[in-house]
Rosetta silent file (secondary structure, phi, psi, omega in degrees, C-alpha in Angstrom):
SEQUENCE: MDDRKFFVVAALLAVAAADNAPSYAPRPAYHPQPAYKPAPYKQESYDQPPKYDYSYDVHGYGDYEPVFNAQEARDGYATQGSYSVVLPDGRYPDGHLPCG
SCORE:     score description
SCORE:     0.000 S_00000001
   1 L     0.000  -32.639  158.152    0.267   61.366  -57.089 S_00000001
   2 H    -7.415  -77.428 -138.881    0.454   62.210  -53.597 S_00000001
   3 H   -69.632  -36.879 -169.685   -3.074   61.628  -53.082 S_00000001
   4 H   -78.314  -69.711 -176.404   -2.739   57.444  -55.194 S_00000001
   5 H   -67.624  -23.305  142.441   -0.117   56.721  -53.042 S_00000001
   6 H   -27.830  -54.470  160.669   -1.643   57.683  -49.474 S_00000001
   7 H   -97.825   -4.017  149.782   -4.372   55.185  -50.621 S_00000001
   8 H   -38.069  -80.126 -143.389   -2.048   52.508  -51.597 S_00000001
   9 H   -84.017  -22.888  154.916   -0.908   52.304  -48.130 S_00000001
  10 H   -59.945  -67.476 -175.916   -4.086   53.184  -46.551 S_00000001
  11 H   -29.088  -62.195 -160.487   -5.705   49.830  -48.861 S_00000001
  12 H   -61.850  -35.770 -163.954   -2.524   48.056  -47.364 S_00000001
  13 H   -68.276  -48.339  171.616   -2.666   48.635  -43.738 S_00000001
  14 H   -30.680  -42.565 -162.904   -6.914   48.037  -44.035 S_00000001
  15 H   -74.708  -42.389  177.337   -5.819   44.847  -45.380 S_00000001
  16 H  -110.698   20.217  139.257   -3.575   43.563  -43.026 S_00000001
  17 H  -108.748   -2.242  169.783   -5.269   44.704  -40.180 S_00000001
  18 L   -73.252  -30.348  179.317   -8.603   43.665  -41.556 S_00000001
  19 L   -86.475  164.278 -159.465   -6.601   39.656  -40.947 S_00000001
  20 L  -168.044   36.018 -178.508   -7.192   38.517  -37.552 S_00000001
  21 L   -49.757  179.112  142.863   -5.401   35.035  -37.878 S_00000001
  22 L  -112.194  126.659 -168.580   -4.489   34.167  -34.164 S_00000001
  23 L   -69.182  -14.890 -152.953   -0.624   33.513  -33.738 S_00000001
  24 L  -106.469  179.049  146.237   -1.070   30.895  -31.362 S_00000001
  25 L   -61.886  150.100  158.312   -2.827   27.616  -31.141 S_00000001
  26 L   -39.758  155.315  154.917   -6.413   27.333  -29.732 S_00000001
  27 L   -63.976  129.393  165.956   -6.811   26.865  -26.127 S_00000001
  28 L   -79.456  166.191 -170.951   -8.380   23.465  -25.921 S_00000001
  29 L   -91.708  131.993  172.919  -11.701   22.946  -24.292 S_00000001
  30 L   -72.607  110.422 -169.353  -12.234   22.293  -20.895 S_00000001
  31 L  -124.395   74.586  162.448  -14.722   19.051  -19.897 S_00000001
  32 L   -13.496  102.778 -172.678  -14.756   17.817  -16.841 S_00000001
  33 L   -71.708  159.124 -169.113  -15.168   13.737  -15.995 S_00000001
  34 L   -55.525  152.360 -165.554  -17.822   12.641  -15.041 S_00000001
  35 L  -129.002   81.959 -171.233  -18.735   12.548  -11.214 S_00000001
  36 L   -80.865  139.319  176.901  -19.605    8.740  -10.169 S_00000001
  37 L   -56.457   18.635 -137.095  -20.658    7.861   -6.492 S_00000001
  38 L   -11.448  138.474 -167.507  -17.924    5.622   -5.281 S_00000001
  39 L   -86.267 -162.079 -133.317  -19.394    2.464   -4.386 S_00000001
  40 L  -121.480  125.454 -154.661  -20.008    1.068   -1.452 S_00000001
  41 L  -143.994  124.270 -175.775  -17.751   -0.600    0.835 S_00000001
  42 L  -109.389  146.578  169.632  -17.921   -1.793    4.225 S_00000001
  43 L   -92.254  136.061 -166.480  -14.717   -2.936    6.701 S_00000001
  44 L   -77.333  143.049  151.091  -14.612   -6.140    7.835 S_00000001
  45 L   -51.251  148.892  168.891  -13.422   -6.477   11.576 S_00000001
  46 L  -138.839   26.754  178.338  -10.385   -7.576   12.473 S_00000001
  47 L   -99.879   13.635  174.915  -10.898   -7.209   16.040 S_00000001
  48 L   -60.624  123.181  172.598  -11.546  -11.220   16.189 S_00000001
  49 L   -64.050  130.213  161.564   -9.820  -13.423   19.356 S_00000001
  50 L  -128.219 -173.757 -138.502   -7.397  -15.179   17.865 S_00000001
  51 L  -150.228  102.203  153.979   -6.692  -18.595   17.986 S_00000001
  52 L  -142.809 -156.042  175.195   -3.988  -20.621   17.177 S_00000001
  53 E  -145.008  153.161 -158.876   -1.509  -23.787   18.014 S_00000001
  54 E  -169.059  155.523  165.278    1.937  -24.184   16.955 S_00000001
  55 E  -174.340  152.561  169.232    4.413  -26.777   18.474 S_00000001
  56 E  -166.762  156.896 -146.615    8.069  -27.997   17.449 S_00000001
  57 E  -144.304  156.253 -170.985   11.005  -30.567   18.627 S_00000001
  58 E  -156.314   75.941  160.274   14.838  -30.209   17.898 S_00000001
  59 E   -84.104  102.495 -167.957   16.798  -33.081   17.807 S_00000001
  60 L  -119.703 -123.701 -147.198   20.456  -32.791   16.483 S_00000001
  61 L  -169.019  155.735 -128.992   23.307  -34.681   16.571 S_00000001
  62 L    45.563 -119.675 -167.845   27.080  -35.025   17.866 S_00000001
  63 L  -100.710   13.644 -178.781   28.534  -34.289   20.886 S_00000001
  64 L  -134.475  -18.339  139.958   26.477  -32.640   22.997 S_00000001
  65 L    77.067  107.051  157.021   22.918  -33.930   20.744 S_00000001
  66 L  -113.272  150.658 -173.308   20.667  -30.677   22.062 S_00000001
  67 E  -154.269  104.845 -170.599   16.951  -31.809   22.187 S_00000001
  68 E  -132.493  154.421  158.648   14.122  -28.821   23.081 S_00000001
  69 E  -160.303  171.471 -150.355   10.779  -28.447   22.042 S_00000001
  70 E  -169.461  129.510  166.758    8.042  -26.192   22.776 S_00000001
  71 E  -117.592  145.521  162.712    4.260  -26.349   22.745 S_00000001
  72 E  -168.957  147.502 -161.808    1.212  -23.751   22.758 S_00000001
  73 E  -132.619  121.930  169.618   -2.260  -23.318   22.262 S_00000001
  74 E  -126.919  151.389  166.373   -4.436  -20.190   22.405 S_00000001
  75 E  -132.687  116.764 -163.706   -8.211  -19.516   21.264 S_00000001
  76 L   117.250 -161.814  151.438   -8.928  -16.798   22.849 S_00000001
  77 L  -116.176    7.397 -179.925   -7.384  -15.200   25.563 S_00000001
  78 E  -106.084  139.529 -158.070   -6.818  -18.505   27.098 S_00000001
  79 E  -130.708  119.944  176.894   -3.127  -19.547   25.924 S_00000001
  80 E  -113.586  125.814 -172.261   -2.312  -22.810   27.274 S_00000001
  81 L  -177.902  130.008  169.178    1.653  -24.401   26.958 S_00000001
  82 L  -157.421  165.323  177.731    4.643  -25.732   27.795 S_00000001
  83 L  -124.072 -167.048 -161.232    7.984  -26.639   26.903 S_00000001
  84 E  -155.175  154.550 -179.307   11.201  -29.042   27.713 S_00000001
  85 E  -152.523  133.754  166.969   15.057  -28.919   27.247 S_00000001
  86 E  -114.137  128.735 -150.310   17.716  -31.197   27.789 S_00000001
  87 L  -102.823  176.698 -168.327   20.687  -29.587   29.240 S_00000001
  88 L   -62.126  -31.064 -170.747   24.316  -30.639   28.765 S_00000001
  89 L   -87.324  -25.557  173.826   24.532  -32.033   32.090 S_00000001
  90 L   132.126   -5.531 -170.782   21.690  -34.176   31.978 S_00000001
  91 L   -88.622 -179.234 -168.826   19.001  -32.347   33.595 S_00000001
  92 L  -113.259   83.462  171.498   15.250  -32.063   32.318 S_00000001
  93 L  -120.321  143.631  -89.813   13.397  -29.383   33.707 S_00000001
  94 L  -158.554  175.983  160.145   10.484  -28.857   32.082 S_00000001
  95 L  -174.647  149.396 -169.287    7.623  -26.009   31.985 S_00000001
  96 L  -106.146  147.944  148.455    3.863  -25.014   31.746 S_00000001
  97 L  -119.304   87.754  170.561    2.448  -22.106   30.541 S_00000001
  98 L  -101.324  131.541 -160.243   -0.822  -21.630   31.733 S_00000001
  99 E  -133.401  150.794  156.201   -2.451  -18.348   31.496 S_00000001
 100 L    14.867    0.000    0.000   -6.546  -17.087   31.508 S_00000001
């Protein structure tokens, strides 16, 4: 009878050892993304000479009624402009801004 017990125990161990089911989920396969060449790009140059023109006038109201204005124009490095203001005592200084 001892041989029979040994045979049954050995058979159970053989069946248990033959089962090789993984105890975890299978590892995902790694597939790298395809490598694409970047699109050609040419950066625009922002080193262009400035060009602008602006002016404003202010005419207030009330006891003082401030009046002043300014004007400026620029084309490349040549800048021209002027300003004026009426001061409370009635003086009218004005200025000009000729540059390069």
